[in-house]
Amino acid sequence: MQLGARIFKTGIAISLALFLANWLNLPIPFVAGISAIFAIQPSVYRSYLTVLDQMYGNLIGAVIAIIFVLTIGSNYLTIGLASVLAIILMVKLNLNNPVPLTLVTLIVIMESHQEQFLEFAGLRFLTILLGIFSAFIVNMIFLPPKYETRLFTSIHEVTEEVIRWIRVSIRHVSDYSSVKSDIGKLSDKLEKVDQWYSFYKDERSYTKKQQFVKGRKLVLYRQMITTTKKSLEVLKRLHRYENELTDLPEHFHIMVQERLESLASYHEQLYMKYVGKLRPEHSETAGADSVLKRHEVMDVFVREINLAYEDATSEFSAYHLMHILSAILDYEEQLEHLDLLIIAYLNYHSDEVGSELENTI
């Protein structure tokens, strides 16, 4: 969900909580607005989980506050001790997220010095719950966007950037500092991709068929993310051992360059295959005219090592090149696995790929 949408939802939740609290004549209605801030979430399911956690947490805070006030009274020291006890208990119960609002509940209740303490404590507790439920209602009404589209788009965009840098780096025309800067940015974008994946995973499926399709999609998207991370690892190795690559024998350098170009094209075509722009049986690595296969690359590599040992004047660096080749081979294996997953998915669920995904490529 975009930041602007969440701000909009938060504002509506606060307004709704304040309106309902004033309409019901609840004490200190602004507390309802505060609790709505803590309860707003990017998806309906996460909002549901937040409501449960906040209810448990605020009930614990309210009970501790009431016990402290009725037994040893309310002052600065007892409020602090009660807060410490509440935090310890929440941590023990693995309820870390609702701790801030729980402390708000505790302080709001303990600072009350009304004669009818229990009645006011109950009303204040209900005011906080009203804010939580207001946020949940807003999340239910203003449905979040389809996270699948955002997830696929973000994966594809990061992959395109990585592939573009790989093609530039293998030709040794890239600027060192620019590549280094963009590698850091791409790593940050992949963290955002993981977040979109988490949001998509949290979306609920209400039929067995939807659950089955969703399960296969989760496996597929997770492999897409893994493959993109492997491509970024290849870029990192190319960047780190840039000088060693320039010292390679020309024919071996051309072989590595062709291999990477083939894998980059393969990666791009897999996304086109997934959205239905290529036939499922199409494969970049198939056919007699394809570039060297993995075992052939290794055969050439071993042969170059033997020649380098025989030639004392050779500048061939087998140690550093092994880091690059291992990343390339790992990248290729992940691509092939992704290809198999896409083919299997399209064979059974080709009608489940939405047109909005096709428009992203």
Tab-separated table of C-alpha atoms in Angstrom, residues 192-321:
chain	number	residue	atom	x	y	z
A	192	LYS	CA	10.796	-3.747	0.007
A	193	VAL	CA	9.992	-6.685	-2.271
A	194	ASP	CA	10.091	-8.986	0.763
A	195	GLN	CA	7.625	-6.636	2.449
A	196	TRP	CA	5.230	-6.787	-0.509
A	197	TYR	CA	5.545	-10.582	-0.427
A	198	SER	CA	4.626	-10.554	3.257
A	199	PHE	CA	1.567	-8.369	2.557
A	200	TYR	CA	0.479	-10.647	-0.283
A	201	LYS	CA	0.973	-13.722	1.881
A	202	ASP	CA	-1.322	-12.212	4.525
A	203	GLU	CA	-4.201	-11.795	2.074
A	204	ARG	CA	-6.863	-14.368	2.885
A	205	SER	CA	-8.318	-16.935	0.471
A	206	TYR	CA	-11.861	-18.025	1.247
A	207	THR	CA	-12.253	-21.205	-0.822
A	208	LYS	CA	-10.139	-24.332	-1.090
A	209	LYS	CA	-9.483	-23.645	-4.760
A	210	GLN	CA	-8.278	-20.128	-3.989
A	211	GLN	CA	-6.097	-21.440	-1.180
A	212	PHE	CA	-4.518	-24.011	-3.482
A	213	VAL	CA	-3.820	-21.474	-6.226
A	214	LYS	CA	-2.530	-18.974	-3.668
A	215	GLY	CA	-0.162	-21.592	-2.239
A	216	ARG	CA	1.356	-22.281	-5.673
A	217	LYS	CA	1.673	-18.564	-6.352
A	218	LEU	CA	3.495	-18.026	-3.075
A	219	VAL	CA	6.027	-20.702	-4.028
A	220	LEU	CA	6.388	-19.150	-7.477
A	221	TYR	CA	6.879	-15.588	-6.229
A	222	ARG	CA	9.304	-16.720	-3.554
A	223	GLN	CA	11.388	-18.384	-6.293
A	224	MET	CA	11.212	-15.185	-8.362
A	225	ILE	CA	12.612	-13.259	-5.406
A	226	THR	CA	15.317	-15.873	-4.803
A	227	THR	CA	16.333	-15.788	-8.472
A	228	THR	CA	16.525	-11.999	-8.470
A	229	LYS	CA	18.707	-12.107	-5.367
A	230	LYS	CA	21.010	-14.550	-7.158
A	231	SER	CA	21.248	-12.195	-10.125
A	232	LEU	CA	22.200	-9.396	-7.738
A	233	GLU	CA	24.871	-11.662	-6.263
A	234	VAL	CA	26.294	-12.144	-9.773
A	235	LEU	CA	26.400	-8.367	-10.193
A	236	LYS	CA	28.203	-8.005	-6.865
A	237	ARG	CA	30.814	-10.561	-7.913
A	238	LEU	CA	31.319	-8.866	-11.301
A	239	HIS	CA	31.759	-5.571	-9.514
A	240	ARG	CA	34.154	-6.915	-6.905
A	241	TYR	CA	36.374	-8.811	-9.355
A	242	GLU	CA	36.184	-6.315	-12.199
A	243	ASN	CA	39.974	-6.092	-12.566
A	244	GLU	CA	40.389	-9.867	-12.593
A	245	LEU	CA	37.816	-10.145	-15.383
A	246	THR	CA	39.766	-7.765	-17.589
A	247	ASP	CA	42.819	-10.051	-17.291
A	248	LEU	CA	40.978	-13.098	-18.599
A	249	PRO	CA	42.016	-14.672	-21.893
A	250	GLU	CA	39.900	-13.101	-24.612
A	251	HIS	CA	38.124	-16.284	-25.676
A	252	PHE	CA	37.279	-17.143	-22.076
A	253	HIS	CA	36.028	-13.625	-21.410
A	254	ILE	CA	33.772	-13.861	-24.473
A	255	MET	CA	32.423	-17.185	-23.223
A	256	VAL	CA	31.510	-15.703	-19.811
A	257	GLN	CA	29.981	-12.657	-21.493
A	258	GLU	CA	27.845	-14.788	-23.797
A	259	ARG	CA	26.770	-16.977	-20.919
A	260	LEU	CA	25.638	-14.020	-18.846
A	261	GLU	CA	23.856	-12.448	-21.802
A	262	SER	CA	22.014	-15.715	-22.385
A	263	LEU	CA	20.993	-16.001	-18.741
A	264	ALA	CA	19.852	-12.373	-18.648
A	265	SER	CA	17.643	-12.943	-21.701
A	266	TYR	CA	16.375	-16.180	-20.155
A	267	HIS	CA	15.426	-14.298	-16.992
A	268	GLU	CA	13.544	-11.612	-18.922
A	269	GLN	CA	11.654	-14.182	-20.964
A	270	LEU	CA	10.522	-16.066	-17.873
A	271	TYR	CA	8.480	-13.053	-16.776
A	272	MET	CA	6.995	-12.785	-20.266
A	273	LYS	CA	6.156	-16.479	-20.117
A	274	TYR	CA	4.440	-16.081	-16.750
A	275	VAL	CA	2.135	-13.287	-17.946
A	276	GLY	CA	1.268	-15.208	-21.121
A	277	LYS	CA	3.344	-13.372	-23.717
A	278	LEU	CA	5.428	-16.477	-24.483
A	279	ARG	CA	4.415	-20.107	-24.901
A	280	PRO	CA	4.953	-22.193	-21.751
A	281	GLU	CA	7.208	-24.661	-23.590
A	282	HIS	CA	9.545	-21.910	-24.824
A	283	SER	CA	12.970	-21.934	-23.207
A	284	GLU	CA	15.967	-19.718	-23.914
A	285	THR	CA	18.373	-22.505	-22.958
A	286	ALA	CA	16.836	-25.130	-25.240
A	287	GLY	CA	18.005	-26.020	-28.721
A	288	ALA	CA	21.228	-26.988	-30.445
A	289	ASP	CA	22.192	-23.371	-31.087
A	290	SER	CA	22.205	-22.353	-27.454
A	291	VAL	CA	25.431	-21.172	-25.845
A	292	LEU	CA	27.680	-23.373	-23.743
A	293	LYS	CA	25.979	-25.380	-21.030
A	294	ARG	CA	27.119	-25.542	-17.443
A	295	HIS	CA	29.351	-28.583	-17.819
A	296	GLU	CA	30.956	-27.097	-20.923
A	297	VAL	CA	31.729	-23.883	-19.063
A	298	MET	CA	33.392	-25.894	-16.316
A	299	ASP	CA	35.357	-27.943	-18.865
A	300	VAL	CA	36.726	-24.768	-20.403
A	301	PHE	CA	37.489	-23.371	-16.973
A	302	VAL	CA	39.442	-26.475	-15.932
A	303	ARG	CA	41.327	-26.440	-19.206
A	304	GLU	CA	42.288	-22.789	-18.705
A	305	ILE	CA	43.546	-23.553	-15.196
A	306	ASN	CA	45.811	-26.305	-16.519
A	307	LEU	CA	47.131	-24.022	-19.233
A	308	ALA	CA	47.743	-21.264	-16.693
A	309	TYR	CA	49.794	-23.599	-14.492
A	310	GLU	CA	51.877	-24.669	-17.471
A	311	ASP	CA	52.474	-21.043	-18.481
A	312	ALA	CA	54.320	-19.242	-15.716
A	313	THR	CA	53.742	-15.850	-17.364
A	314	SER	CA	49.945	-16.239	-17.444
A	315	GLU	CA	47.948	-13.662	-15.442
A	316	PHE	CA	44.899	-15.896	-15.310
A	317	SER	CA	43.367	-15.751	-11.769
A	318	ALA	CA	41.541	-19.028	-11.219
A	319	TYR	CA	40.791	-18.309	-7.562
A	320	HIS	CA	38.891	-15.081	-8.179
A	321	LEU	CA	37.167	-16.364	-11.275
